[in-house]
Short mmCIF file of C-alpha atoms in Angstrom, two decimals:
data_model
loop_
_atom_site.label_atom_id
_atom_site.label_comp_id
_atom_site.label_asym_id
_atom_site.label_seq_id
_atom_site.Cartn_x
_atom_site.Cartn_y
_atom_site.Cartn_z
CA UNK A 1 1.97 13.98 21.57
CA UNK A 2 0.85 17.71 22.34
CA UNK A 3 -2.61 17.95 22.30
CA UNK A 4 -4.73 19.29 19.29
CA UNK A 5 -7.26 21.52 18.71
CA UNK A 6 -10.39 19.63 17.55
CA UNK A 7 -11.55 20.10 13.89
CA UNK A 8 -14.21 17.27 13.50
CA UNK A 9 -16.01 14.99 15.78
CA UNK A 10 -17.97 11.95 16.65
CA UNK A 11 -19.75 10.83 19.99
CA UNK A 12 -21.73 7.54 21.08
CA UNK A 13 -22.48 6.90 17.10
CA UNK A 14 -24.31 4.16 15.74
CA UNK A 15 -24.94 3.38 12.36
CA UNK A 16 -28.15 0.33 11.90
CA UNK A 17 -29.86 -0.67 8.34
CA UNK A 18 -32.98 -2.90 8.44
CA UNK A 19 -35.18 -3.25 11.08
CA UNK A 20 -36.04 -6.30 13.33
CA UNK A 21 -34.59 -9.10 12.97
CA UNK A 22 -32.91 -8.37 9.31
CA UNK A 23 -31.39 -5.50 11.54
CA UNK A 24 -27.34 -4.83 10.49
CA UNK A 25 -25.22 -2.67 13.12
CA UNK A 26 -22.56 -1.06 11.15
CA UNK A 27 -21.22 0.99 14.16
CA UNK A 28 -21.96 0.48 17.83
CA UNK A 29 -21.29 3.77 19.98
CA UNK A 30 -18.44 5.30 18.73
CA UNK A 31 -16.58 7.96 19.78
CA UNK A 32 -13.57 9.85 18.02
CA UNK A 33 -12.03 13.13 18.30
CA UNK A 34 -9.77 14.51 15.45
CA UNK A 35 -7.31 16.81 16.42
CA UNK A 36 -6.08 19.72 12.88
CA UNK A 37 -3.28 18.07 11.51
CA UNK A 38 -3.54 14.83 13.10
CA UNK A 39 -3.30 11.38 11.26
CA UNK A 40 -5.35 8.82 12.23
CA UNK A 41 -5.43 4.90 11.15
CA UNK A 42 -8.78 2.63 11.16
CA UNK A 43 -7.58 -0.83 11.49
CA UNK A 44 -9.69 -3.84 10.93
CA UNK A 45 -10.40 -6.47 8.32
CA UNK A 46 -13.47 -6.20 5.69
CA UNK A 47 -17.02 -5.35 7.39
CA UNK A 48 -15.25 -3.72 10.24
CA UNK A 49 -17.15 -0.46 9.88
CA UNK A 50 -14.40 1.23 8.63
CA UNK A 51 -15.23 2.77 6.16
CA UNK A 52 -18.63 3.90 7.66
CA UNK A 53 -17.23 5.42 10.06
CA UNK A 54 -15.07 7.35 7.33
CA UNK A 55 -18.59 8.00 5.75
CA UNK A 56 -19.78 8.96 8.98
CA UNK A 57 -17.40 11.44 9.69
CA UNK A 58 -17.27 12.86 6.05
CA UNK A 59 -21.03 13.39 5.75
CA UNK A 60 -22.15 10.91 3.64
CA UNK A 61 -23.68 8.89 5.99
CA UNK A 62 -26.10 10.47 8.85
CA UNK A 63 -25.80 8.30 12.18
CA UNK A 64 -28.74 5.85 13.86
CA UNK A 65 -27.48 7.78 16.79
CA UNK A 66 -25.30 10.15 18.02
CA UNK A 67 -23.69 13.10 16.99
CA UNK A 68 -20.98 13.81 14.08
CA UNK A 69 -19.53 17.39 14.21
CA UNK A 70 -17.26 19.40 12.01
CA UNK A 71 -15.77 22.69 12.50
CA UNK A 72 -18.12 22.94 15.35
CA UNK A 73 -20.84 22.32 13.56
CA UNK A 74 -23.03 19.53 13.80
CA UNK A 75 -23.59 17.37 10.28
CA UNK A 76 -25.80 15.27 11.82
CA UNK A 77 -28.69 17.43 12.49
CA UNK A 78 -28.43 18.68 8.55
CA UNK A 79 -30.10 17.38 6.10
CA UNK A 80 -28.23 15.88 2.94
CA UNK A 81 -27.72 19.39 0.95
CA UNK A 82 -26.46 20.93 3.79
CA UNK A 83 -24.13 18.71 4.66
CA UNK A 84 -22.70 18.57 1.08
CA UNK A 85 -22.44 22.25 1.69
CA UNK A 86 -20.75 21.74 5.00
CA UNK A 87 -18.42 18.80 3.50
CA UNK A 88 -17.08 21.22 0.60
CA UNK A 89 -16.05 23.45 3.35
CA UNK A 90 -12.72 21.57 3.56
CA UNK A 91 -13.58 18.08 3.81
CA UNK A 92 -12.06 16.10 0.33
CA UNK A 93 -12.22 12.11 0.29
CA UNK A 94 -9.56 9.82 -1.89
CA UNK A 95 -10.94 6.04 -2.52
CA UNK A 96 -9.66 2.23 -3.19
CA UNK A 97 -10.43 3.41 -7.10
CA UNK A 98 -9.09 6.65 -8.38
CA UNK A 99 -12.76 7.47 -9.63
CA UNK A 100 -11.41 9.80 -12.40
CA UNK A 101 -13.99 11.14 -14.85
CA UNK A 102 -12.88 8.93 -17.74
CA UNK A 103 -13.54 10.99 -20.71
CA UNK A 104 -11.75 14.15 -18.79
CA UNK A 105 -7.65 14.44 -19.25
CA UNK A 106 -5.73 14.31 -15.63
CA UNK A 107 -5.87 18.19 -15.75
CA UNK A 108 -9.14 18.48 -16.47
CA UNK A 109 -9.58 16.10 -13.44
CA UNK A 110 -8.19 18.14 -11.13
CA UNK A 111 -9.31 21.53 -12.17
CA UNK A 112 -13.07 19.99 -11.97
CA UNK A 113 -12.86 19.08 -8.48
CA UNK A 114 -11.12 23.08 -8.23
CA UNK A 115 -13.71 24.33 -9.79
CA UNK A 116 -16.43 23.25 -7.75
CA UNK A 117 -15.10 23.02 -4.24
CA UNK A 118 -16.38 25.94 -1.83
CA UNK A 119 -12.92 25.25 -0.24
CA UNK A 120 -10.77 25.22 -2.97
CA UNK A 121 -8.25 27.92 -3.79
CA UNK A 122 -9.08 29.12 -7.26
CA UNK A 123 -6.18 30.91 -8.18
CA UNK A 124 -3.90 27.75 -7.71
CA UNK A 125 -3.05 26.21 -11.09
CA UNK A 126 -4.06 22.45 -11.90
CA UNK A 127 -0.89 21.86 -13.06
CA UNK A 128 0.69 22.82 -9.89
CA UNK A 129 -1.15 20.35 -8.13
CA UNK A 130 -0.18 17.61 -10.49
CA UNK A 131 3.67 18.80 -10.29
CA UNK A 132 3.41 18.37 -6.69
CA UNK A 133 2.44 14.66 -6.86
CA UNK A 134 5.07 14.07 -10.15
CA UNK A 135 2.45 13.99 -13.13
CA UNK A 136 4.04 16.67 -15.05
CA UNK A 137 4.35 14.63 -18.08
CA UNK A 138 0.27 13.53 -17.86
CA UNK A 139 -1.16 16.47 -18.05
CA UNK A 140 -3.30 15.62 -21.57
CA UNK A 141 -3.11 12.07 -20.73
CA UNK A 142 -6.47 10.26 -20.25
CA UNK A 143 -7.24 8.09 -17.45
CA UNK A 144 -7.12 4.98 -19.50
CA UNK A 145 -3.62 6.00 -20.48
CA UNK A 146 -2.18 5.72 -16.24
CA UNK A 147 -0.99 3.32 -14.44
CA UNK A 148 -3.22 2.48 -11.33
CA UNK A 149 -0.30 4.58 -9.16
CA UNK A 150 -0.63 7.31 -12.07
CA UNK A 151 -4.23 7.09 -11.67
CA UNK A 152 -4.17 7.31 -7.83
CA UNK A 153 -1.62 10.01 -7.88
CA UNK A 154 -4.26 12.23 -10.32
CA UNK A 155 -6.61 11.48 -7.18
CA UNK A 156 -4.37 13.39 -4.48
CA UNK A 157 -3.51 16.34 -6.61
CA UNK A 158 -7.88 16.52 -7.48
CA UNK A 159 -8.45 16.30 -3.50
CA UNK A 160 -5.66 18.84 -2.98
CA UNK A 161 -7.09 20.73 -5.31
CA UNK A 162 -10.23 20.90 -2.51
CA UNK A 163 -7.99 23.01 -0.46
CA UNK A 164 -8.95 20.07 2.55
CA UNK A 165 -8.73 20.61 6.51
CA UNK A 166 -9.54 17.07 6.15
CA UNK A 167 -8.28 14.04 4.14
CA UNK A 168 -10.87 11.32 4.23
CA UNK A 169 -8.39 7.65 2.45
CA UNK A 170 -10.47 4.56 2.13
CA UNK A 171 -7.81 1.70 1.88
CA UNK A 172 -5.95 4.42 -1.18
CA UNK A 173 -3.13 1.79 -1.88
CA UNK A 174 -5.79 -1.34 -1.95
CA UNK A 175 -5.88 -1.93 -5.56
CA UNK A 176 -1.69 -1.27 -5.86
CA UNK A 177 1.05 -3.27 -5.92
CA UNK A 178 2.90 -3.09 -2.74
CA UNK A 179 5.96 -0.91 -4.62
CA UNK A 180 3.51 1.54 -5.90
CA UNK A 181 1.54 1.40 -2.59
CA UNK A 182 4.02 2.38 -0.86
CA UNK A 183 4.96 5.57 -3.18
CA UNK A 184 1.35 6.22 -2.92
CA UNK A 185 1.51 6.43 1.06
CA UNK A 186 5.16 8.27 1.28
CA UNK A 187 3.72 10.49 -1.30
CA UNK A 188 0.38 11.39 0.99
CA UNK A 189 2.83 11.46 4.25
CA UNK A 190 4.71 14.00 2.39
CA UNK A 191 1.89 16.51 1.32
CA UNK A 192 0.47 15.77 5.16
CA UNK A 193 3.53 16.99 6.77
CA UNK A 194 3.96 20.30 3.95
CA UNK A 195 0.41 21.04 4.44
CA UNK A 196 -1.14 20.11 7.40
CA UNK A 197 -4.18 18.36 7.05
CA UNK A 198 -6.26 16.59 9.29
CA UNK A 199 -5.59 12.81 7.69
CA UNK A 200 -8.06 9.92 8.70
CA UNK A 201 -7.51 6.27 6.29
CA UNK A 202 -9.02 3.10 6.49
CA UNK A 203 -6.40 0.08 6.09
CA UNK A 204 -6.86 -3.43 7.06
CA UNK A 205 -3.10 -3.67 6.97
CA UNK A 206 -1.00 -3.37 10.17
CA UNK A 207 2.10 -2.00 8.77
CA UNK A 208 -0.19 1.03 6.93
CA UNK A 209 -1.80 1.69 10.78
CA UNK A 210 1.45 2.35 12.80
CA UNK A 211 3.01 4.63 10.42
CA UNK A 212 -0.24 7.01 11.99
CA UNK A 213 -0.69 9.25 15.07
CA UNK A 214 -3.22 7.15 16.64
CA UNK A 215 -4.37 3.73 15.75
CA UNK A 216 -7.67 2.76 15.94
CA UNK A 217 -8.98 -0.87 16.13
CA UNK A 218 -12.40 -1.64 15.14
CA UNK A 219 -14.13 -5.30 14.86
CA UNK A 220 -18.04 -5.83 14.20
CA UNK A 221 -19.02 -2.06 14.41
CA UNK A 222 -16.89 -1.49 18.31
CA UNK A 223 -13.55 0.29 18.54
CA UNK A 224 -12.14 -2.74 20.60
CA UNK A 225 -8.57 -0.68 21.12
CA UNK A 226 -6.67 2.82 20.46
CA UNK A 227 -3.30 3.18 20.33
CA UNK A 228 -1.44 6.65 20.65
CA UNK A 229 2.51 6.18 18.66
CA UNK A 230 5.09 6.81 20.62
CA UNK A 231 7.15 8.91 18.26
#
């Protein structure tokens, strides 16, 4: 695989709550580089550090130690409005729930997360968005009114809608069925390819992990193995 030019960043993180001996390590000295465009698969089962790592890299979550970078700039030396500044400057997240605003129709869903996203492209139609993952036909239609792939669906087209350099999944197909799961990932493969965002998910299913760039392993906080597809 050619090699990348780096769009966000991570080196010798750790990630500790508590102190003493009620002390939790979430990460132990992590490094990752993500290359634009790249996909990239964190394996491991439940309490892995997954998905703060995801929340690591995303801003959410500033690290014990080390560094987190994006764009060249480094998130972890901001404090938490800045780096909610920094993080709607192309960074959009899609979770295990859909996380729809309830009383909001799937249009109004998307063109919320259009209308405040620093990154987001204005000018491009809600409706658009939702054509491009098949939700033509659920435009008025509430969340309570989708199935859980409808509902997930809504979810791409509102983080599309962020205009993101970087796609941030944690485990998006785990509350599917494995059909609609599987729609859900070919669909996200799909806009990946068209668009060319940076794509980093959490899965604790093998399948899900090879169909990535670069696989990697984590158990108890330590990335105990990478793997680089051979495509």
């Amino acid at each position: 695989m050619t090699r990348r030019e780096a769009i966000a960043a991570c080196h010798e993180v750790t990630v500790s709550y508590g102190s003493g001996s009620a002390s939790v390590v979430a990460l132990a000295d992590v490094d990752l580089t993500i290359g634009r465009g790249e996909s990239i698969a964190l394996w491991g089962p439940s309490g892995s550090g997954k998905t703060t790592l995801l929340h690591v890299l995303g801003g959410l979550v500033s690290p014990t130690l080390g560094t987190v970078s994006w764009k060249g700039e480094l998130l972890s030396s901001l404090d938490a409005r800045a780096r909610t500044r920094a993080r709607a400057r192309g960074i959009a997240y899609i979770f295990q729930s859909a996380n729809l605003l309830p009383h909001f129709t799937a249009f109004e869903n998307v063109a919320f997360a259009v209308d405040v996203s620093e990154a987001a492209d204005r000018n491009r139609d809600p409706e658009e968005l939702l054509s491009l993952v098949g939700l033509t036909a659920k435009l008025d239609a509430l969340p309570a009114e989708l199935s859980g792939g409808e509902a997930q669906r809504v979810a791409i087209a509102r983080a599309l809608g962020q205009r993101p350099e970087l796609l941030l999944c944690d485990e998006p197909t785990g509350h599917l069925d494995s059909d609609t799961g599987e729609r859900v990932l070919n669909l996200i493969d799909a806009l990946h390819d068209e668009l060319g965002f940076a794509f980093v998910t959490a899965t604790h299913d093998a399948d899900v992990a090879a169909r990535f760039d670069r696989t990697l392993e984590l158990s108890d906080g330590h990335v105990v193995d990478e793997q680089t597809a051979q495509w």
